[in-house]
Coordinates of C-alpha atoms in Angstrom, one line a residue:
Chain L
M1 CA -80.8 62.1 23.4
L2 CA -81.0 60.6 19.6
P3 CA -84.7 59.8 19.1
R4 CA -85.2 55.7 18.6
C5 CA -86.2 53.9 15.4
D6 CA -89.1 52.6 16.0
I7 CA -90.3 55.6 17.4
I8 CA -89.2 57.5 13.8
A9 CA -91.0 54.6 11.7
G10 CA -94.8 55.9 12.4
M11 CA -93.8 59.3 11.1
P12 CA -95.0 60.6 8.2
S13 CA -91.5 61.0 6.3
V14 CA -90.7 63.2 3.0
L15 CA -87.5 62.1 1.1
L16 CA -86.1 65.0 -0.8
V17 CA -83.4 64.3 -3.5
S18 CA -81.5 66.8 -5.2
S19 CA -79.6 66.8 -8.6
N20 CA -75.5 68.0 -8.0
G21 CA -76.4 71.1 -10.4
A22 CA -73.9 74.6 -9.8
G23 CA -74.7 75.7 -6.7
M24 CA -77.0 75.3 -4.1
G25 CA -80.2 76.5 -5.8
H26 CA -81.8 72.5 -6.1
L27 CA -81.1 72.1 -2.8
T28 CA -82.2 75.0 -1.2
R29 CA -85.4 75.3 -3.2
L30 CA -86.4 71.3 -1.1
L31 CA -85.3 73.3 2.2
A32 CA -87.5 76.1 1.3
Y33 CA -90.3 73.3 0.7
G34 CA -89.2 71.4 3.7
R35 CA -89.0 74.0 6.4
R36 CA -92.8 74.6 5.9
M37 CA -94.0 71.1 6.5
P38 CA -95.4 70.4 9.9
A39 CA -92.7 69.6 12.2
D40 CA -94.3 65.8 12.9
V41 CA -92.8 65.5 9.0
R42 CA -89.5 63.9 8.8
R43 CA -88.2 65.1 6.5
H44 CA -84.7 63.6 4.8
V45 CA -82.4 64.7 1.9
V46 CA -80.3 62.8 -0.4
S47 CA -78.3 64.5 -2.6
M48 CA -75.5 64.7 -5.1
S49 CA -74.3 68.2 -4.3
Q50 CA -71.1 68.3 -1.9
A51 CA -73.2 71.2 0.2
V52 CA -75.4 68.7 1.6
P53 CA -74.3 68.6 5.2
V54 CA -75.7 72.2 5.3
V55 CA -79.4 70.8 5.7
A56 CA -77.6 69.5 9.3
S57 CA -78.7 72.8 10.3
E58 CA -82.3 72.7 9.3
G59 CA -82.6 70.1 11.7
L60 CA -83.0 67.5 8.5
T61 CA -80.5 64.1 8.2
W62 CA -78.9 63.9 5.1
E63 CA -77.2 61.3 2.7
Y64 CA -74.5 61.9 -0.3
L65 CA -75.1 59.9 -3.6
P66 CA -72.0 60.8 -5.4
S67 CA -73.1 62.5 -9.2
Q68 CA -72.0 60.8 -12.1
G69 CA -69.1 63.6 -12.7
A70 CA -67.7 62.9 -9.5
T71 CA -67.2 59.7 -10.1
G72 CA -66.1 59.7 -13.2
L73 CA -67.9 56.2 -13.5
R74 CA -69.3 55.2 -17.3
P75 CA -73.3 56.9 -17.2
A76 CA -75.0 53.0 -17.8
T77 CA -73.0 52.3 -15.1
W78 CA -73.3 55.6 -12.5
R79 CA -77.5 55.1 -13.9
S80 CA -77.4 51.5 -12.2
L81 CA -75.6 52.6 -9.3
L82 CA -78.3 55.1 -9.0
A83 CA -81.2 53.0 -9.4
D84 CA -79.9 50.4 -6.7
R85 CA -79.4 53.4 -3.9
M86 CA -82.0 54.8 -4.5
S87 CA -84.1 51.8 -4.6
E88 CA -82.4 50.9 -1.3
V89 CA -83.1 54.5 0.4
L90 CA -87.0 54.4 -0.3
G91 CA -87.0 50.9 0.7
R92 CA -85.3 51.5 4.1
V93 CA -87.1 55.1 4.7
D94 CA -90.3 54.3 2.9
P95 CA -91.3 57.4 2.2
D96 CA -94.5 59.0 1.2
V97 CA -93.2 61.2 -1.0
L98 CA -90.3 61.8 -2.7
V99 CA -89.3 65.1 -4.5
F100 CA -86.6 65.6 -7.1
D101 CA -85.4 69.1 -7.6
G102 CA -83.5 69.0 -10.6
T103 CA -84.4 69.6 -15.0
H104 CA -83.3 66.3 -16.0
P105 CA -84.8 63.4 -13.8
Y106 CA -81.9 60.4 -13.9
S107 CA -82.5 56.9 -15.7
G108 CA -82.4 54.8 -12.9
L109 CA -85.1 56.9 -10.3
D110 CA -87.6 55.7 -12.4
V111 CA -86.5 52.1 -11.3
A112 CA -86.6 52.6 -7.8
L113 CA -89.4 54.6 -7.5
A114 CA -91.8 51.6 -10.2
A115 CA -89.7 49.4 -7.0
H116 CA -91.5 50.8 -4.7
P117 CA -95.1 51.7 -5.6
R118 CA -95.9 52.7 -2.3
T119 CA -94.2 56.1 -2.6
R120 CA -96.1 59.2 -3.7
A121 CA -93.2 61.4 -6.6
V122 CA -93.3 65.1 -7.1
W123 CA -90.9 66.2 -9.9
S124 CA -90.1 70.0 -8.6
R125 CA -88.8 71.8 -11.6
R126 CA -87.9 75.5 -12.6
A127 CA -88.5 76.6 -15.6
M128 CA -87.0 79.4 -17.8
W129 CA -85.3 77.0 -19.6
K130 CA -82.8 77.8 -23.0
P131 CA -85.3 77.8 -25.8
G132 CA -85.5 74.3 -27.9
R133 CA -83.2 73.0 -25.2
N134 CA -84.4 69.4 -22.8
G135 CA -87.5 69.0 -24.3
A136 CA -87.5 65.1 -24.4
Q137 CA -86.9 65.7 -20.7
L138 CA -90.3 66.7 -20.0
D139 CA -91.7 63.3 -21.1
K140 CA -90.1 61.6 -18.0
A141 CA -92.8 64.0 -15.9
A142 CA -94.8 60.5 -16.5
W143 CA -92.2 59.2 -13.8
F144 CA -94.6 61.2 -10.8
D145 CA -97.6 61.9 -9.8
V146 CA -97.3 65.6 -10.2
V147 CA -94.7 68.2 -11.5
L148 CA -94.4 71.4 -9.2
E149 CA -93.2 74.2 -11.3
P150 CA -92.0 77.1 -8.9
G151 CA -92.9 80.2 -10.1
D152 CA -90.2 82.4 -11.9
L153 CA -90.8 86.6 -11.8
A154 CA -89.3 86.8 -15.7
A155 CA -92.4 84.2 -16.7
D156 CA -93.6 86.4 -18.9
A157 CA -90.2 86.4 -20.5
D158 CA -90.1 82.4 -21.0
R159 CA -89.4 80.9 -24.3
G160 CA -88.5 77.5 -23.2
E161 CA -89.8 74.4 -23.3
T162 CA -91.6 74.3 -19.8
V163 CA -93.8 77.0 -20.7
T164 CA -97.4 74.9 -22.3
A165 CA -96.0 72.0 -19.8
A166 CA -98.5 70.4 -17.6
A167 CA -97.5 71.5 -14.0
T168 CA -98.8 72.7 -11.0
R169 CA -97.5 76.1 -10.7
V170 CA -96.9 78.2 -7.4
R171 CA -95.4 81.8 -6.9
P172 CA -92.1 82.0 -6.7
V173 CA -90.2 80.2 -4.2
T174 CA -87.5 81.7 -1.9
M175 CA -86.1 80.1 1.2
L176 CA -86.9 83.2 3.4
D177 CA -89.1 86.4 4.1
R178 CA -88.8 89.5 4.6
E179 CA -89.9 88.9 8.6
D180 CA -87.2 86.2 8.4
L181 CA -84.1 88.4 8.2
S182 CA -82.0 89.5 11.1
D183 CA -81.7 93.0 11.2
R184 CA -78.4 95.1 9.5
A185 CA -76.5 95.4 12.9
T186 CA -77.2 91.4 13.6
A187 CA -76.5 90.0 10.3
R188 CA -73.4 92.0 10.2
A189 CA -71.8 90.8 13.2
A190 CA -72.7 86.9 12.3
L191 CA -71.2 87.6 8.8
G192 CA -68.0 89.1 10.8
L193 CA -68.5 92.3 8.7
P194 CA -67.5 95.9 10.3
A195 CA -70.5 97.7 11.7
D196 CA -70.3 100.5 9.8
G197 CA -69.9 101.6 5.7
P198 CA -71.8 100.7 2.6
L199 CA -71.1 97.1 2.1
A200 CA -71.9 95.6 -1.4
L201 CA -72.7 91.6 -2.0
V202 CA -70.3 90.1 -5.0
S203 CA -71.4 86.7 -5.7
L204 CA -70.8 85.7 -9.4
G205 CA -70.6 82.4 -11.2
A206 CA -72.7 79.5 -10.2
G207 CA -70.7 77.5 -8.0
N208 CA -67.5 76.2 -10.0
I209 CA -69.0 76.0 -12.9
N210 CA -66.6 78.3 -15.1
D211 CA -64.0 81.1 -13.5
T212 CA -65.7 84.5 -12.8
G213 CA -62.3 85.8 -11.1
D214 CA -62.2 88.4 -14.0
E215 CA -66.0 89.3 -13.3
V216 CA -65.2 89.6 -9.3
G217 CA -62.0 91.5 -9.3
A218 CA -64.0 94.4 -11.9
A219 CA -66.6 94.4 -9.7
V220 CA -64.9 94.6 -6.3
R221 CA -62.3 97.5 -8.2
A222 CA -65.7 99.3 -8.8
L223 CA -67.5 99.2 -5.8
R224 CA -63.8 100.4 -3.8
S225 CA -64.2 103.5 -6.4
Q226 CA -67.9 103.9 -5.1
G227 CA -66.5 103.9 -1.7
V228 CA -68.4 100.5 -1.1
G229 CA -66.3 97.5 0.7
A230 CA -67.1 94.2 -1.1
C231 CA -68.1 90.1 0.3
V232 CA -67.5 87.6 -1.5
T233 CA -69.6 84.4 -1.2
A234 CA -67.5 81.2 -0.5
P235 CA -69.3 78.5 -1.0
S236 CA -68.4 75.5 0.1
I237 CA -68.7 73.9 -2.9
A238 CA -66.5 76.1 -4.5
E239 CA -63.1 75.0 -6.0
R240 CA -61.8 78.4 -5.2
A241 CA -63.0 81.3 -2.8
Y242 CA -61.8 84.5 -4.6
A243 CA -59.8 86.4 -2.1
G244 CA -58.3 89.8 -2.6
D245 CA -56.9 93.2 -0.3
D246 CA -60.3 94.3 1.6
V247 CA -62.4 92.2 0.5
H248 CA -64.8 90.0 3.3
L249 CA -65.0 86.2 2.8
V250 CA -68.8 85.0 4.0
R251 CA -70.1 82.0 4.9
H252 CA -72.9 80.8 5.6
F253 CA -76.2 79.3 5.1
P254 CA -78.8 80.7 3.9
L255 CA -76.6 83.6 3.5
S256 CA -80.1 85.6 2.9
E257 CA -80.7 85.1 6.5
H258 CA -78.4 88.0 7.1
F259 CA -79.3 90.1 3.6
R260 CA -79.4 93.6 5.7
A261 CA -76.1 93.5 6.1
F262 CA -75.5 94.4 2.4
D263 CA -76.7 97.4 0.3
H264 CA -76.2 96.0 -2.9
V265 CA -75.8 93.0 -4.3
V266 CA -74.0 92.1 -7.7
T267 CA -74.8 88.9 -8.8
A268 CA -75.3 85.9 -11.2
A269 CA -78.8 85.9 -12.5
G270 CA -79.8 82.2 -11.0
Y271 CA -82.9 81.5 -10.0
N272 CA -82.1 81.6 -6.4
S273 CA -79.9 84.8 -6.2
V274 CA -82.4 86.8 -8.3
H275 CA -85.2 85.9 -6.5
E276 CA -84.0 86.2 -3.5
A277 CA -82.3 89.7 -3.8
L278 CA -86.3 91.0 -5.5
R279 CA -88.1 89.4 -3.0
L280 CA -85.9 90.7 0.2
G281 CA -85.0 93.5 -1.4
V282 CA -81.2 94.0 -2.2
P283 CA -81.2 96.4 -5.0
A284 CA -79.0 94.3 -7.7
L285 CA -76.7 94.7 -10.8
L286 CA -77.2 91.1 -12.4
V287 CA -74.3 90.2 -14.8
P288 CA -76.1 86.6 -16.1
N289 CA -74.0 83.6 -16.3
D290 CA -74.9 82.1 -20.1
A291 CA -72.6 78.8 -19.4
T292 CA -74.8 77.3 -17.9
S293 CA -76.4 74.9 -19.6
L294 CA -79.7 75.0 -19.1
D295 CA -80.9 78.2 -17.1
D296 CA -81.7 81.1 -19.1
Q297 CA -80.6 83.2 -16.9
V298 CA -79.8 86.3 -19.5
T299 CA -83.4 86.2 -20.2
R300 CA -84.2 86.4 -16.4
A301 CA -82.1 89.2 -15.9
R302 CA -83.1 90.9 -18.8
H303 CA -86.6 91.0 -17.7
A304 CA -85.6 92.1 -14.0
A305 CA -84.1 95.0 -15.6
E306 CA -86.7 96.1 -18.2
R307 CA -89.2 95.5 -15.6
G308 CA -86.9 98.2 -13.1
W309 CA -86.5 95.5 -10.7
A310 CA -82.5 95.0 -11.0
L311 CA -79.6 96.8 -13.7
T312 CA -78.0 94.2 -15.5
A313 CA -74.9 93.5 -18.0
R314 CA -73.8 91.0 -19.9
T315 CA -69.9 91.3 -18.5
L316 CA -68.7 94.0 -15.8
T317 CA -65.0 92.9 -17.3
G318 CA -63.9 95.9 -20.3
G319 CA -64.0 98.6 -18.3
R320 CA -67.5 98.6 -17.9
A321 CA -68.3 98.1 -14.4
D322 CA -67.6 101.6 -13.0
A323 CA -70.5 103.5 -14.7
L324 CA -73.3 100.3 -13.2
V325 CA -71.8 100.3 -10.0
E326 CA -72.0 103.8 -9.8
E327 CA -75.5 103.8 -11.2
L328 CA -76.3 100.7 -8.4
V329 CA -75.1 103.1 -5.9
A330 CA -77.8 106.0 -7.4
R331 CA -80.4 103.9 -8.1
G332 CA -80.5 100.6 -6.9
P333 CA -82.6 101.3 -3.8
E334 CA -85.6 102.6 -6.4
L335 CA -85.2 99.7 -8.1
A336 CA -85.4 97.5 -5.0
A337 CA -88.6 99.3 -4.2
R338 CA -90.2 99.0 -7.3
A339 CA -89.6 95.1 -7.4
Q340 CA -91.1 94.7 -3.8
A341 CA -94.3 96.5 -4.3
Q342 CA -94.9 93.9 -7.4
D343 CA -93.6 90.7 -5.1
P344 CA -96.6 88.2 -5.6
G345 CA -95.2 86.4 -2.5
N346 CA -93.3 83.3 -1.6
G347 CA -94.9 79.9 -2.8
A348 CA -93.0 77.8 -0.8
A349 CA -95.7 76.7 1.4
D350 CA -98.1 76.3 -1.7
A351 CA -95.8 73.9 -2.5
A352 CA -95.1 72.7 0.8
Q353 CA -99.2 72.1 1.0
E354 CA -98.8 70.6 -2.7
I355 CA -96.0 67.8 -2.0
L356 CA -98.0 67.2 1.2
R357 CA -101.4 67.0 -0.5
V358 CA -99.8 64.2 -3.1
A359 CA -98.3 62.4 -0.7
G360 CA -102.3 62.0 1.3
L361 CA -100.9 63.9 4.6
A362 CA -103.0 67.2 3.2
A363 CA -105.7 68.7 2.1
A364 CA -105.3 70.4 -1.7
P365 CA -103.8 74.0 -1.5
G366 CA -105.1 76.6 -3.3
T367 CA -102.3 76.2 -6.4
G368 CA -103.0 77.0 -9.8
T369 CA -102.5 74.1 -12.4
A370 CA -102.0 74.5 -16.1
S371 CA -101.5 72.1 -18.9
Chain B
M1 CA -64.2 66.8 -32.0
T2 CA -65.4 68.3 -28.4
P3 CA -66.6 66.0 -25.9
T4 CA -69.5 67.2 -25.8
T5 CA -69.8 66.4 -29.3
S6 CA -68.3 63.3 -29.0
R7 CA -70.8 62.6 -25.9
T8 CA -73.4 63.8 -28.1
R9 CA -72.9 61.5 -30.6
Q10 CA -72.4 58.1 -28.3
Q11 CA -76.1 59.1 -26.7
Q12 CA -77.5 59.1 -30.4
L13 CA -75.6 55.6 -31.8
A14 CA -77.1 54.3 -28.2
R15 CA -80.6 55.0 -29.0
W16 CA -80.5 53.8 -32.5
A17 CA -79.1 50.7 -31.4
R18 CA -81.8 50.5 -28.1
R19 CA -84.3 50.9 -31.0
A20 CA -82.9 48.6 -33.6
P21 CA -85.5 44.8 -33.8
G22 CA -84.0 42.4 -32.2
Y23 CA -82.4 44.7 -29.3
R24 CA -84.1 43.4 -26.5
T25 CA -83.4 39.2 -27.7
A26 CA -79.7 40.2 -28.0
V27 CA -79.8 42.0 -24.3
D28 CA -82.0 39.8 -22.9
R29 CA -81.3 35.9 -24.4
V30 CA -78.3 35.8 -27.0
L31 CA -75.9 37.4 -25.1
P32 CA -76.4 35.6 -21.4
A33 CA -76.6 32.5 -23.5
V34 CA -72.5 33.2 -24.6
R35 CA -71.9 34.2 -21.8
R36 CA -72.7 31.0 -19.7
N37 CA -71.9 28.5 -22.6
A38 CA -68.3 27.0 -21.5
T39 CA -67.4 25.9 -25.2
L40 CA -67.7 29.0 -26.9
T41 CA -66.0 30.6 -23.8
D42 CA -62.9 28.8 -23.7
V43 CA -62.9 29.0 -27.7
V44 CA -62.8 32.8 -27.3
F45 CA -59.9 33.0 -25.3
R46 CA -58.0 30.5 -27.1
V47 CA -58.4 32.2 -30.3
F48 CA -58.0 35.3 -28.5
L49 CA -55.8 35.3 -26.0
P50 CA -57.0 38.1 -24.3
R51 CA -54.8 39.6 -21.5
H52 CA -56.3 39.2 -18.1
G53 CA -55.2 40.1 -14.5
V54 CA -55.1 43.6 -12.9
G55 CA -53.7 46.4 -15.0
T56 CA -55.0 45.1 -18.5
L57 CA -58.8 46.5 -18.3
P58 CA -59.7 49.9 -18.0
V59 CA -61.9 50.4 -15.5
P60 CA -63.8 54.5 -15.4
L61 CA -62.8 56.6 -12.2
V62 CA -61.9 59.9 -11.6
P63 CA -58.0 59.5 -11.8
G64 CA -57.0 61.8 -8.6
R65 CA -54.2 64.4 -8.8
H66 CA -51.4 62.4 -7.4
L67 CA -51.0 60.2 -11.5
S68 CA -51.4 61.3 -14.5
G69 CA -49.8 59.2 -18.1
R70 CA -51.7 57.2 -21.3
D71 CA -52.8 54.3 -18.6
T72 CA -54.3 55.4 -15.2
A73 CA -57.6 54.3 -16.8
L74 CA -55.8 50.5 -16.1
L75 CA -54.8 50.8 -12.6
P76 CA -56.6 48.7 -10.6
V77 CA -59.3 50.5 -8.1
V78 CA -59.0 50.2 -4.5
G79 CA -61.9 52.0 -2.0
I80 CA -60.1 52.8 0.9
V81 CA -62.5 52.1 4.3
G82 CA -62.4 54.8 7.1
L83 CA -65.0 54.1 9.4
G84 CA -65.6 55.8 13.0
L85 CA -62.6 58.0 12.4
S86 CA -62.0 61.8 13.7
D87 CA -61.5 64.9 11.1
D88 CA -57.5 64.8 12.4
Q89 CA -57.6 60.4 11.7
V90 CA -59.4 61.2 8.6
G91 CA -56.9 63.5 7.3
S92 CA -53.9 61.5 8.2
L93 CA -55.3 58.2 6.2
V94 CA -56.2 60.3 3.6
E95 CA -52.7 61.2 3.4
E96 CA -50.5 58.3 4.2
V97 CA -52.8 56.6 1.1
A98 CA -51.9 59.5 -1.5
T99 CA -48.0 58.8 -0.3
L100 CA -48.1 56.2 -0.9
Q101 CA -50.1 56.0 -4.6
R102 CA -47.4 58.3 -5.3
A103 CA -45.1 55.9 -4.2
E104 CA -46.3 52.9 -6.4
R105 CA -47.9 54.7 -9.2
S106 CA -49.8 51.4 -9.1
F107 CA -53.9 51.5 -8.0
R108 CA -56.4 54.3 -8.0
V109 CA -58.4 55.6 -4.6
L110 CA -62.0 55.4 -4.1
L111 CA -62.8 56.8 -0.5
V112 CA -65.8 55.6 1.7
L113 CA -65.8 57.8 4.6
D114 CA -68.2 58.1 7.5
R115 CA -67.6 61.4 7.5
P116 CA -68.1 64.5 4.4
A117 CA -64.7 65.3 4.0
F118 CA -65.2 66.3 0.8
A119 CA -62.8 69.6 0.6
L120 CA -60.3 66.9 1.4
A121 CA -61.2 64.0 -1.2
R122 CA -61.7 67.0 -4.1
S123 CA -57.9 68.1 -3.2
H124 CA -56.1 65.0 -3.5
G125 CA -59.3 64.5 -6.8
Y126 CA -60.5 61.9 -5.0
A127 CA -64.0 59.8 -5.5
V128 CA -66.1 59.8 -2.4
E129 CA -68.8 57.7 -0.9
V130 CA -70.2 58.8 2.7
L131 CA -72.3 56.7 4.9
V132 CA -73.9 57.1 7.4
P133 CA -72.0 57.2 11.0
H134 CA -73.0 54.7 13.7
A135 CA -73.9 57.3 16.1
A136 CA -76.4 59.2 13.5
W137 CA -77.6 56.2 12.3
A138 CA -81.1 56.2 15.0
G139 CA -82.0 59.6 14.5
H140 CA -82.2 59.0 10.0
P141 CA -86.0 57.8 9.7
Q142 CA -86.9 54.9 8.7
G143 CA -90.0 52.8 7.5
A144 CA -88.7 49.8 6.9
S145 CA -90.3 47.1 9.7
P146 CA -88.1 46.0 11.2
P147 CA -85.7 48.6 11.4
V148 CA -82.8 48.5 9.4
P149 CA -79.5 47.6 11.7
W150 CA -76.4 49.8 10.3
E151 CA -74.6 46.9 10.3
D152 CA -76.5 45.2 7.6
Y153 CA -76.6 48.6 6.1
V154 CA -72.8 49.5 5.9
G155 CA -73.1 45.9 4.6
R156 CA -74.8 46.5 1.5
R157 CA -73.1 49.9 1.0
L158 CA -70.1 48.0 1.2
A159 CA -71.5 45.4 -1.5
D160 CA -73.0 47.9 -3.7
V161 CA -69.5 49.7 -3.7
L162 CA -67.7 46.8 -4.5
D163 CA -70.1 45.9 -7.3
H164 CA -70.7 49.4 -9.2
Y165 CA -66.8 50.5 -9.0
Q166 CA -65.4 47.9 -9.9
L167 CA -63.2 47.8 -6.8
W168 CA -59.8 45.2 -7.5
H169 CA -59.7 45.6 -3.2
L170 CA -60.7 47.3 -0.3
A171 CA -58.3 48.6 2.3
R172 CA -59.4 49.1 5.7
S173 CA -57.7 52.0 8.6
T174 CA -57.2 51.2 11.5
P175 CA -59.4 52.2 14.6
E176 CA -55.9 54.9 14.6
G177 CA -56.5 55.6 11.4
R178 CA -53.9 54.5 9.5
L179 CA -54.1 52.0 6.7
D180 CA -54.5 49.1 7.9
P181 CA -50.5 46.4 8.1
L182 CA -51.6 43.7 6.3
D183 CA -53.5 46.3 3.4
E184 CA -50.6 48.4 3.0
V185 CA -48.3 45.1 2.3
L186 CA -50.8 44.4 -0.3
L187 CA -50.9 47.8 -2.2
R188 CA -47.2 47.7 -2.0
N189 CA -46.8 44.3 -4.2
V190 CA -49.2 45.8 -6.6
A191 CA -46.9 47.4 -8.8
A192 CA -45.2 44.4 -9.4
R193 CA -48.1 42.6 -10.9
L194 CA -49.1 45.4 -13.7
P195 CA -48.3 45.1 -17.2
A196 CA -44.1 46.8 -17.9
S197 CA -45.6 48.9 -21.1
L198 CA -48.2 50.7 -18.6
Q199 CA -47.2 54.3 -18.7
V200 CA -48.4 56.1 -15.4
D201 CA -46.5 58.7 -14.3
T202 CA -46.9 60.7 -11.1
A203 CA -48.1 64.1 -11.4
P204 CA -46.5 67.5 -10.5
V205 CA -47.5 68.9 -7.2
T206 CA -50.4 71.3 -8.2
R207 CA -52.2 74.4 -6.7
G208 CA -55.1 72.2 -5.6
D209 CA -52.5 69.5 -3.6
P210 CA -52.6 69.7 -0.1

C-alpha cells in the first residue's frame, strides 16, 4: 500500500535534478548520491533524460521535464517553461535541498530557486572540461549554496576551466562498489548471456550523440577474431541499437551490477564508463568520443593509458582494432589490477553526506574544500 | 553558416541587446504600454493589415516525422491528452492521431501522457509531456500544506502546457484510448482554415516510423 501524502509531508526530502546530457551519466551520479542517504530521506527526481523511469528501480519517484532540444521550443520560451515547472515542483515538494547535476545550470532554475528560498541548492558538476570552454557557466555557482565536484581519476591531467574554481571536492563517484557486484554466474544468467567463454562489453558512443556503428562493428569483428564474444549495450535512450550476428544485446540498470559477466570492456571515455571500469576492475580499452561538447574524454583516456590503467585508441576503424583487442586480451588484467591498486575509493557517500549537511540534515563530512 | 555558428551569433546579439542602455525601460515600460494602447494597436492593424488566424504565425515545436515542407512551422500545435490509459491504448491513440495527421497535413502534435511512452513518441518524432499518473500521486513526496490534490496538479500542468507550447487546441482521448469524436471532427476541419499558400507535404515513410 502506498504511503499517504500527509505522512510523507513531515519527512526530509531531497530533490535530484539532472540535465538531459547524452547518456546516463547525470542520472547515475545522482542515484549514487541518493542510494547513500538514510531511508527516511525522501528522494525525488526531476530529469530531462528520457531514461528517467529507471530511477524507479531504486525506489525513487520521478518526473520528466522535456529538454529544449526535445521540444524544439525557442530557448527563451523553454527557459520560461523550466522556471514555471521547477517553481511548481519546489512549491509542491518543498525539498530541503535541490541537487542539480549538469555542466550547464539553465537560466530559469535560478528564478525558481529564488522564489523558494527555504530550499538549499547544490551544483554537482564534474570536472575535465575541454580547455577554454564553458567558463562563463562557472559564474552560476552563485545560484547554489555549494558546488560539489566528484573527483576524476584523470584530475592531474585536467586543464579545463573548473581546475581553479571553488568547489567541495570528493573522491571519484560511482554508483556501485565491488562488493555490490553479482558473481559471474549470476551476472551472466541475469543478462541472458552464455555461462562459459570470454565475453567483452562494447559500449561505444555516449547515448545518441553520434553514430558509432563503424566503431562497434570494428570492435565486434576484432573480438570475434580473438575468440571473445561481444555484448553491446542497448540503452533505453539510444535511437537505435547495434544488432548483428553473434552480438548479445544487454539491457540492465545499473549494468555495472553485472560487470563480472565481462572479461573485457571496450568503451567510450565518459566519466561513468571510465570510473566504473577502472574502479570495478574490468580490463578496458577506452575509445574517447571527441564529439562531446564539453567532456574531455580524450584527455581522460590518455591519462588512464599513461598511468598504465587501461589501453586507449582514438579509433578502432582503419584496421586498428585487431592489434588493440589482442593487446587488451593479453595485458588487460594486469592493467586493471594496477588501476584497482591505485583506486582512492568511492566518493559517493561523502557527497551524500555533504548534500545532507547543506540541507541541515547531517553533520559536516570529511570532505576537502578547495578554492 | 552552420546552425551552431548562427546560434552563437544570436546569443551574442541577445547579450548585446540586453546590455544596451534603456533595455530594461523598453522591456518593462515601453513595450507593455504600446501593447495596451488600443489606439496604437488599431493603427498598426490598419496600416500593416497583419494576417491573423490559424496557420499565419510560426510556433516553434519539433515537426515530427509525418510532415515535411517549407511551412510545417506554421501549422497549429495540438495537444493530445491521454491520461489513465494502458500502454496498448496509448499506442493505438498515437497511431490514430498520426494517421489523421498524415491525412490532413494540418496540425502538429504534442503528446500529454501519464506513461513514459518515450520510444513511441520518438518513433513518430513527437514531443511528449509526462504527468504523474493518478495512481502514483499518493506515493509522491509533498511538503506543501495542505497537499496538492492530483486534479489541481493536472489542471495547473495543462494550463502550463497550453501557455508555453502555444497550443491551438487540447484534444482528449476517450477512456478507451480513442480520440474524442468531437476533437476528431474538429481536427478534420482545420485544413480548410489554413492559408492556401502553405506548403506542407506528407513525409515519406522512414526507418524510424513504426
